[in-house]
XYZ file of C-alpha atoms in Angstrom:
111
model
C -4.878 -33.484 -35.766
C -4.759 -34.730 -32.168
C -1.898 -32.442 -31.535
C -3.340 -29.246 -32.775
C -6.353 -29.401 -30.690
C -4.284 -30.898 -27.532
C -2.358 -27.055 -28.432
C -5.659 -24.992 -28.435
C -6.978 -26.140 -24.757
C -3.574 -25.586 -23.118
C -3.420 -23.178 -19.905
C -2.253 -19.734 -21.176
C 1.614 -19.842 -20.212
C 1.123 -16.265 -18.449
C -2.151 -14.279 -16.864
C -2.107 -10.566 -17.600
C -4.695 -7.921 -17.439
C -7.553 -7.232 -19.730
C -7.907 -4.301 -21.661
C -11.439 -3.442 -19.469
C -9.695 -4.652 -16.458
C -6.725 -2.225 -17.258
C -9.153 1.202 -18.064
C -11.230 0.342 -14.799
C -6.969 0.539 -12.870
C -5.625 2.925 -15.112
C -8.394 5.339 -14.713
C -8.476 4.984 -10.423
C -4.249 5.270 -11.293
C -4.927 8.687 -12.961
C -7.220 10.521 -10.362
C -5.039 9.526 -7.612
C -1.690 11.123 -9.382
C -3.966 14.425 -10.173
C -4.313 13.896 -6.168
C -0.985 13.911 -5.619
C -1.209 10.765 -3.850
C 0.643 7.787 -6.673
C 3.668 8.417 -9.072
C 4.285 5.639 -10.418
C 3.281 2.304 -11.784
C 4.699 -1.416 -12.426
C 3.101 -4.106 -13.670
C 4.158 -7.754 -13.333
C 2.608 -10.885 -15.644
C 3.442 -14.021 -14.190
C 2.110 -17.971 -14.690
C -0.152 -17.987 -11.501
C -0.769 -14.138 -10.961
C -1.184 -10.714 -12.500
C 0.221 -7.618 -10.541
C -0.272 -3.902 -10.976
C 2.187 -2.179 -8.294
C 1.317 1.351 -7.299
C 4.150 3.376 -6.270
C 4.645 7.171 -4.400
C 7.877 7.658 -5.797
C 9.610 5.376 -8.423
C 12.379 3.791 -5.868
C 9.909 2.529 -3.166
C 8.338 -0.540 -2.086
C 4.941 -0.938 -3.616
C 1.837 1.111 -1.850
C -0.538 -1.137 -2.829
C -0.559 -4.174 -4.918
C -3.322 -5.028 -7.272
C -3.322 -8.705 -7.974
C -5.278 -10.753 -10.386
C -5.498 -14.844 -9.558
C -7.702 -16.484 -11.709
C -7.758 -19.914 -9.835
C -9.176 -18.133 -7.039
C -12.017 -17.366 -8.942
C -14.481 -19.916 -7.354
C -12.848 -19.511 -3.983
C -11.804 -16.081 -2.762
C -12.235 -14.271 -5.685
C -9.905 -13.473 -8.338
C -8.787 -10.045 -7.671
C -7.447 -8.437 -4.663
C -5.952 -5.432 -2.671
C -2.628 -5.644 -1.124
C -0.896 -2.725 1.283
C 2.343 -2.401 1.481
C 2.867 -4.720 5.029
C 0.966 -7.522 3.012
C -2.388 -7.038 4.290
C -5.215 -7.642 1.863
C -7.419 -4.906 2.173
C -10.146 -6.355 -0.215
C -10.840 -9.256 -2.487
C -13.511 -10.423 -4.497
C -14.483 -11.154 -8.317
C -15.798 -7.723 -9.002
C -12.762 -5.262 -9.943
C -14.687 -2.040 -9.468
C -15.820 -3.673 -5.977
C -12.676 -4.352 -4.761
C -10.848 -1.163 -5.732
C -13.474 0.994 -3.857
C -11.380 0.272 -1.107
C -8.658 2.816 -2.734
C -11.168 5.126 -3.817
C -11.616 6.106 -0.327
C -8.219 7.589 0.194
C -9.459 10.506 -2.313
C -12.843 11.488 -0.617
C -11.346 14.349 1.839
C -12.978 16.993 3.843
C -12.559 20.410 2.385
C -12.168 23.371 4.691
């Protein structure tokens, strides 16, 4: 008995995405390829971190890199924005938040 609950409150071996973490991504994803602006997509599900790569063209270096770290959480926040030199552009613990920092590449002036 000891061993099946020792089982239960072990550390997931992997962090991935949630499904309403992954609509809130997948639906900035799709506006910016009706943009013209992404192509293509990787995603990455590791022990410590979570990573959705956004590419232009499929054999690139990641434009940006969105990154889930869940024992940042308290600290720095769990999710964040990385460009392509390694610069974090935004973190915090609110997804939408910290993706608005994308959302500004599709606001253009029309002539």
């Amino acid at each position: 008995m000891t061993f099946q609950l020792a089982s239960q409150f072990r550390a997931p071996e992997q962090v991935a995405f949630h499904r309403t973490e992954l609509n809130v991504i997948l639906s900035l994803y799709g506006r910016m390829v009706a943009a013209g602006e992404w192509r293509d997509y990787g995603m990455s599900h590791l022990r410590d971190v979570a990573v959705f790569s956004v590419f232009r063209r499929t054999a690139e270096n990641p434009l940006y890199k969105i990154e889930k770290r869940p024992k940042l959480r308290l600290k720095q926040g769990q999710y964040a924005v990385i460009g392509m030199d390694g610069q974090i552009l935004k973190r915090g613990n609110d997804l939408r938040q910290v993706l608005r920092v994308l959302e500004r590449k599709l606001i253009r002036a029309v002539d």
